[in-house]
Structure formats: C-alpha cells, structure tokens
PDB file of C-alpha atoms in Angstrom:
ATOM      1  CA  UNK Y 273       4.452  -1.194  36.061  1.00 63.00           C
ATOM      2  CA  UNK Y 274       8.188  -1.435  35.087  1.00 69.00           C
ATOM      3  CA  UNK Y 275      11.061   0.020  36.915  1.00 78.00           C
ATOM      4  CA  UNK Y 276      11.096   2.634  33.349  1.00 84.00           C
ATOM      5  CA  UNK Y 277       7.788   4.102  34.322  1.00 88.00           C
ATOM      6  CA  UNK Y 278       5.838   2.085  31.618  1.00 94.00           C
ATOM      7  CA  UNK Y 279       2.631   1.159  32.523  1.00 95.00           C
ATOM      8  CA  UNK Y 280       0.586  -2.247  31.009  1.00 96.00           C
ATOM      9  CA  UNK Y 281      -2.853  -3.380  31.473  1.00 97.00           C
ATOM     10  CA  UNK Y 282      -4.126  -6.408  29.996  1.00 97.00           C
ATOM     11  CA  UNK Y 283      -3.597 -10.154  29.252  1.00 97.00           C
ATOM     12  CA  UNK Y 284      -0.544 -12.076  30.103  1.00 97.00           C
ATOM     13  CA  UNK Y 285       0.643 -15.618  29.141  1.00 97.00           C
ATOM     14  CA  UNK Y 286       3.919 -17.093  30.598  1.00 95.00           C
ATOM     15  CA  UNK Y 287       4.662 -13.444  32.291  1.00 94.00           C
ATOM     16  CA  UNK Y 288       4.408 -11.707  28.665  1.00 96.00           C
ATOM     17  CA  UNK Y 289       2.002  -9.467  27.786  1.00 96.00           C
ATOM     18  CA  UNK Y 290      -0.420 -11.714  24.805  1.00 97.00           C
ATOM     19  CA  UNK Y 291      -4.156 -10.698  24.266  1.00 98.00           C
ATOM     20  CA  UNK Y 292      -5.559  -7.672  24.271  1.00 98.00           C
ATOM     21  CA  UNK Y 293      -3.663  -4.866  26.618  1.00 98.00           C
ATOM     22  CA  UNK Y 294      -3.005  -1.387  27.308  1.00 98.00           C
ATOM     23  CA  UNK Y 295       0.347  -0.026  27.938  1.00 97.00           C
ATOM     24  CA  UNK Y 296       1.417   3.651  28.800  1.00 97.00           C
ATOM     25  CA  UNK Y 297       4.554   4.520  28.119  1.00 96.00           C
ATOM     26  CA  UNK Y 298       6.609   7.539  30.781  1.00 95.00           C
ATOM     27  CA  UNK Y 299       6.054  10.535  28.146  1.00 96.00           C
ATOM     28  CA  UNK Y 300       2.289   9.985  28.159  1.00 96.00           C
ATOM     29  CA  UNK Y 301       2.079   7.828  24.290  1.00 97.00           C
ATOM     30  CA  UNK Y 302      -0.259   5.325  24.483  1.00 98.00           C
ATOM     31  CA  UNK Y 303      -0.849   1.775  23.090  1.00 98.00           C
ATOM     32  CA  UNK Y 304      -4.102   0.062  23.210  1.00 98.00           C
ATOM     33  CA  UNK Y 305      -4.838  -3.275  21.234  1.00 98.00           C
ATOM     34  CA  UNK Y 306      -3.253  -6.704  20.406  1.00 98.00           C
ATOM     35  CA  UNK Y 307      -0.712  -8.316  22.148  1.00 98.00           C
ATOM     36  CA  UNK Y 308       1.973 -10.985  21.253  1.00 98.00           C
ATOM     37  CA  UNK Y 309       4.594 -12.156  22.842  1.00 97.00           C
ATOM     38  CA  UNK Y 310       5.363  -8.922  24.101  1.00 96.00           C
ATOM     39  CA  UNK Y 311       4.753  -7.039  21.045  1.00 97.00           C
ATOM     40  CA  UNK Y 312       2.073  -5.143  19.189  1.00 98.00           C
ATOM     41  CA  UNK Y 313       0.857  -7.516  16.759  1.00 98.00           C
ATOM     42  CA  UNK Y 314      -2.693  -7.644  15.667  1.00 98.00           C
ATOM     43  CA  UNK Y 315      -5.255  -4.579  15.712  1.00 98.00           C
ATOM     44  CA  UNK Y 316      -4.556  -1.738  17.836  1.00 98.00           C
ATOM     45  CA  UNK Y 317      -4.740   1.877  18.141  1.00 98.00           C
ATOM     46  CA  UNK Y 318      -1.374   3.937  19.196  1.00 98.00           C
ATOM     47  CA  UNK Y 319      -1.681   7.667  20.316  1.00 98.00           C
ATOM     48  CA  UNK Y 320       0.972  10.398  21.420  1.00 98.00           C
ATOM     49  CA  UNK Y 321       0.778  12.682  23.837  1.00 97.00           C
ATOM     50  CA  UNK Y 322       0.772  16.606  22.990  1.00 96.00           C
ATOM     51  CA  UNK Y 323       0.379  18.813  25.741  1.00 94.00           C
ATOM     52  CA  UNK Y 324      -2.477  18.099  27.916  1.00 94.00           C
ATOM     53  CA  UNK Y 325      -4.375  15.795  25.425  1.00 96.00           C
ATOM     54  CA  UNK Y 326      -3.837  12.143  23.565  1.00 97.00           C
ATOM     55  CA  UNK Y 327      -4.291  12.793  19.428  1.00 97.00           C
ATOM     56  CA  UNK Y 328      -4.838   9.717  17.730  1.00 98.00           C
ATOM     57  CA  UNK Y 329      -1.488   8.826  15.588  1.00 98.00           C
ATOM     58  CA  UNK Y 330      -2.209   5.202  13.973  1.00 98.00           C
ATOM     59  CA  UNK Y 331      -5.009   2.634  13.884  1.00 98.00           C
ATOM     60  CA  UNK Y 332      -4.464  -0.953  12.509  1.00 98.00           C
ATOM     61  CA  UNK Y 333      -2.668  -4.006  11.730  1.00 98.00           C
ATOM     62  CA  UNK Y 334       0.370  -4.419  13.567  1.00 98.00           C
ATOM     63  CA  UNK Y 335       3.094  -7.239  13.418  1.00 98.00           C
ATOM     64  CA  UNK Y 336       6.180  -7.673  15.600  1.00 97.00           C
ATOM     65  CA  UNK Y 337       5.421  -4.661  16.610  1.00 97.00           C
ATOM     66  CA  UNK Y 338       5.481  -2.620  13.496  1.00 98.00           C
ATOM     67  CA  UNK Y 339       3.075  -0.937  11.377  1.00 98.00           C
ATOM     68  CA  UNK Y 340       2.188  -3.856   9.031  1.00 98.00           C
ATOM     69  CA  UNK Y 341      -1.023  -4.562   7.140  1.00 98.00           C
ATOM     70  CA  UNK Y 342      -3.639  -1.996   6.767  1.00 98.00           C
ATOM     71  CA  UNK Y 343      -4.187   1.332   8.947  1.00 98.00           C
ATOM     72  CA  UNK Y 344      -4.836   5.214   9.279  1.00 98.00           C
ATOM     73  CA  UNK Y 345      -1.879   7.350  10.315  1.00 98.00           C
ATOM     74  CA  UNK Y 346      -2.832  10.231  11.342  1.00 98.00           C
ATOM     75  CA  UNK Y 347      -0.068  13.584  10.825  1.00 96.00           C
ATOM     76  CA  UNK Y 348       0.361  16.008  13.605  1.00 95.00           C
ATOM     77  CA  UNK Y 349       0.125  18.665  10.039  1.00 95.00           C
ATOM     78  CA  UNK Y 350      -3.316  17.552   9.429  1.00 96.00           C
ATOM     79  CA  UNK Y 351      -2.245  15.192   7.029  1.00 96.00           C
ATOM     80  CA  UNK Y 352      -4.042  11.893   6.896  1.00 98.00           C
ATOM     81  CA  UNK Y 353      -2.554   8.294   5.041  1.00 97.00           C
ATOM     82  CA  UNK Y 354      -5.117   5.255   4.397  1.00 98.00           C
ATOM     83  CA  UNK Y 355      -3.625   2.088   3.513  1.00 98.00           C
ATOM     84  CA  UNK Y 356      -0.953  -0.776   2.999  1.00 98.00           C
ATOM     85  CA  UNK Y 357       1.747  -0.564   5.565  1.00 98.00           C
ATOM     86  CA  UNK Y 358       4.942  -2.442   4.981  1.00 98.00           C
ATOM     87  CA  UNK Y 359       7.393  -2.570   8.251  1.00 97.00           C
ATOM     88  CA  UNK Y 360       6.773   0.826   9.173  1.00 97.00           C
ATOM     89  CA  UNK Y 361       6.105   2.498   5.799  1.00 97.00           C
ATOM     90  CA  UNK Y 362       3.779   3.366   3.546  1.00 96.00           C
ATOM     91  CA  UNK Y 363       4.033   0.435   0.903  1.00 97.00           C
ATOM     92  CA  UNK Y 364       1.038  -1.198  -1.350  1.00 97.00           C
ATOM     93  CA  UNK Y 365      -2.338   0.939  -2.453  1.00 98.00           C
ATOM     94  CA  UNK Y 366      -2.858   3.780  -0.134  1.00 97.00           C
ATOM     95  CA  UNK Y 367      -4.680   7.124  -0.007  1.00 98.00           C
ATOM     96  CA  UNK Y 368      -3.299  10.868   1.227  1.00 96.00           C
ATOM     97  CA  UNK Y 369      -5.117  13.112   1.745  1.00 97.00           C
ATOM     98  CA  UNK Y 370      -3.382  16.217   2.284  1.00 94.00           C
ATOM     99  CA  UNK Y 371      -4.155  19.642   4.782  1.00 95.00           C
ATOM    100  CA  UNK Y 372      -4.299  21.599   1.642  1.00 94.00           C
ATOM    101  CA  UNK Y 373      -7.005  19.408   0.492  1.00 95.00           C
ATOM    102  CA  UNK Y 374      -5.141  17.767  -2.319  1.00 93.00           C
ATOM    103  CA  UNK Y 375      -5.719  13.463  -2.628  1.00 94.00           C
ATOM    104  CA  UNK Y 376      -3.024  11.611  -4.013  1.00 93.00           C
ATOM    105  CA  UNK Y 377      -4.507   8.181  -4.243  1.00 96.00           C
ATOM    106  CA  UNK Y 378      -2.875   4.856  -5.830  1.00 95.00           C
ATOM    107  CA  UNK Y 379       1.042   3.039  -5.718  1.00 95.00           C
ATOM    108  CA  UNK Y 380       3.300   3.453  -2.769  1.00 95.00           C
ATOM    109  CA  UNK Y 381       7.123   1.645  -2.454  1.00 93.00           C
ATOM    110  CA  UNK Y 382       9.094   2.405   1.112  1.00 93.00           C
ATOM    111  CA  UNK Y 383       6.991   5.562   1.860  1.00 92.00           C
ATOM    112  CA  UNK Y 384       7.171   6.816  -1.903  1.00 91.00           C
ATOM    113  CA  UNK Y 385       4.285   7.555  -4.337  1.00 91.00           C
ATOM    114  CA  UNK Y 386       5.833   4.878  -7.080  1.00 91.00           C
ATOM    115  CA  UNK Y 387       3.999   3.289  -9.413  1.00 92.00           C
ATOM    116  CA  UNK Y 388       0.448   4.045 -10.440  1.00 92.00           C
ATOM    117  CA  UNK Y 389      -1.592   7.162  -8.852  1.00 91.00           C
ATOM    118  CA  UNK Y 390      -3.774   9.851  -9.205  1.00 90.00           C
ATOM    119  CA  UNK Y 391      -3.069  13.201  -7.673  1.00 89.00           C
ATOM    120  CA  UNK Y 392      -6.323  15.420  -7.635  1.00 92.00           C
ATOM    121  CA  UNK Y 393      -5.605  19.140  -6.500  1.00 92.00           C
ATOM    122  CA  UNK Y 394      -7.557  20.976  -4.000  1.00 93.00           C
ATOM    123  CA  UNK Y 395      -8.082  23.414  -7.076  1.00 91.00           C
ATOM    124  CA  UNK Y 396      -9.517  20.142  -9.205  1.00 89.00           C
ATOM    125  CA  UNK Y 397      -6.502  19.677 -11.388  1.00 88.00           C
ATOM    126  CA  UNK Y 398      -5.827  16.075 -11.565  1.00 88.00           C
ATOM    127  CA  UNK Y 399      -2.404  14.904 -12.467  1.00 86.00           C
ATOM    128  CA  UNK Y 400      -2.849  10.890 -13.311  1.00 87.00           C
ATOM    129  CA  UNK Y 401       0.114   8.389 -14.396  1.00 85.00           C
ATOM    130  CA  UNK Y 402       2.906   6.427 -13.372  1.00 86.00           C
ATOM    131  CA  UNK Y 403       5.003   7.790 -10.212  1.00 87.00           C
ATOM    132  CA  UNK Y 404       8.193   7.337 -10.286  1.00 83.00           C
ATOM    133  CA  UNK Y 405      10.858   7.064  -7.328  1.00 73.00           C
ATOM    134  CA  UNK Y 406      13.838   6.904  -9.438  1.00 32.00           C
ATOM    135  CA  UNK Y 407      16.369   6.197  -6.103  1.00 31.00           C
ATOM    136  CA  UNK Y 408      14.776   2.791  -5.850  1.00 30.00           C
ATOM    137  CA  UNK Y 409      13.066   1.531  -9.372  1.00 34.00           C
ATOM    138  CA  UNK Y 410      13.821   1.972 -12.999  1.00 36.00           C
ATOM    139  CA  UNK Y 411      11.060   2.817 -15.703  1.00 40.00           C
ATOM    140  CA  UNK Y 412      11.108   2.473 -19.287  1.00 38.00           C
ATOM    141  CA  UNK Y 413       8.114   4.588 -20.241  1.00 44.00           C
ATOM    142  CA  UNK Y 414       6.860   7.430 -17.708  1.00 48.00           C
ATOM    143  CA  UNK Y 415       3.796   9.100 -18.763  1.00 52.00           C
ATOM    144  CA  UNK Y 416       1.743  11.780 -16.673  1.00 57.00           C
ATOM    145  CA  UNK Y 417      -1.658  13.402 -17.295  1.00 58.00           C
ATOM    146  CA  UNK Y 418      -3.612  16.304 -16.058  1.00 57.00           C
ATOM    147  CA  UNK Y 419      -7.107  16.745 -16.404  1.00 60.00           C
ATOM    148  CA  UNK Y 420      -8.405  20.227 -16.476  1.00 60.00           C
ATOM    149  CA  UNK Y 421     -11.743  21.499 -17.928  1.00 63.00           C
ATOM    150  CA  UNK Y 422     -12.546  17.850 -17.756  1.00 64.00           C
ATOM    151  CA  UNK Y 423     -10.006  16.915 -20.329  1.00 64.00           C
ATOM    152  CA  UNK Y 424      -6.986  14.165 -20.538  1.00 61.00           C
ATOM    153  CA  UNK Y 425      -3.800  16.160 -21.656  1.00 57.00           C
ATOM    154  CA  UNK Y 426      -0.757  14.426 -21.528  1.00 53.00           C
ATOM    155  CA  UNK Y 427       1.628  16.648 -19.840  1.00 51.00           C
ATOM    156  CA  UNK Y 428       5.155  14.788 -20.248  1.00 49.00           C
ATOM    157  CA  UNK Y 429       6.655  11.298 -21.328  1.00 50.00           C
ATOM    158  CA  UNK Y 430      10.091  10.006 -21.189  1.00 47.00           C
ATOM    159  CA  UNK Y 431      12.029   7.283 -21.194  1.00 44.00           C
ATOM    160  CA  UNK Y 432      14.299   6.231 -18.392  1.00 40.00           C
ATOM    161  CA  UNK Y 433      17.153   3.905 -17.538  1.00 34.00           C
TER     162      UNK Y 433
END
C-alpha cells in the first residue's frame, strides 16, 4: 500500500510492479492485468467504482499505460465500443453499438467515425459511405447511402477541400 491509499497486489521486479497485478486505487477503481515497469501494459481489465458496485469500464491491450491495441469500453450510458485503440482513443476499425440500438460499424481517426462505415439504425435504416471528420482530414469525393426497403439510394455527394 502507498502512503495515497493505493493498493497493489501482484508481481514485482527491481521494487516495480512487472507481471501480472492488481492495484486499487483510494476512490474504489480498479486495475487488474499486465504489468510493466510500473505501468499497465499488456492485457488487463480496468473497472470504476459506482456506488456500492465495480461496472466493468475497459478490457484489453494496454501500453504505457494507455488504452492501445484492441479492447471493449464499456459506457456508463449503455453504450458499448469494440475495437482499435490508439493512445487512449478510438482509432482503426471499431464497432458501436449504441443504447438506442443503432451499430455504427467501420473507420475511426482520434475518437471520430472518419473514413469508411456503416451506420445501421435501430429502425433498420442503414446509412453506408465515407465519414468524414472535416476538423482533421480533407476529402475530395464524399458519398453516403441509405438502404431502406432493401434498396441502395444515394442520399448526398459532394466535393470537399
């Protein structure tokens, strides 16, 4: 236990915590999983604490002790992400599925839906094209679809700079 309340259980090497370990930090989150050099780096499982209970937050790759790699983060709304993780963010192929019961699945750049993706509706609408997050890439040709009655109607194209 540190003098800051947090509590570690696990493997040490050298007097820092390397293997597999569980820490508990003062407010009740909790860490359990891969351990180097003092930081969360490998597989592990991190949970917060809400009221009385522990809900699962994030399980998977971790690296200096970031999300990094592939995981599950799991939204206090209900909200759940599957996928590439990038220094903390959504980044590379990944799937959301929403509380409302929509699924966005596909292209993801610094926690953005950018490049290509499928959005199906709870309702079955599907909207299918290139995503755009126009703060941090350009596009020359932007082109979405939605299928309803189970047919491809192009809803809008443009051209960007």
């Amino acid at each position: 236990a540190w003098k800051s309340g947090k509590i570690y259980n696990g493997d040490w090497n050298h007097d820092k915590r390397q293997g597999f370990g569980t820490q508990t930090w003062p407010n009740g989150n909790k860490y359990e999983g891969d351990w180097y050099q003092n930081k969360r780096h490998g597989k592990g499982t991190f949970w917060v604490k809400e009221g009385a209970r522990l809900r699962k937050q994030y399980t998977g790759d971790w690296l200096d002790n970031l999300r990094d790699g592939v995981g599950i983060f799991y939204y206090k709304s209900g909200h759940k992400y599957e996928g590439e993780w990038r220094q903390n963010t959504r980044h590379g192929r990944g799937k959301m599925v929403y509380a409302t019961g929509d699924v966005y699945e596909g292209d993801w750049v610094e926690d953005k839906r950018s490049g290509l993706g499928v959005l199906t509706m709870a309702n079955g609408d599907r909207y299918e094209g290139h995503w755009l997050n126009v703060y941090h890439s350009l596009c020359i040709d932007f082109h979405m679809f939605i299928w309803t009655g189970g047919n491809k109607i192009q809803i809008y194209k443009s051209k960007l700079v």
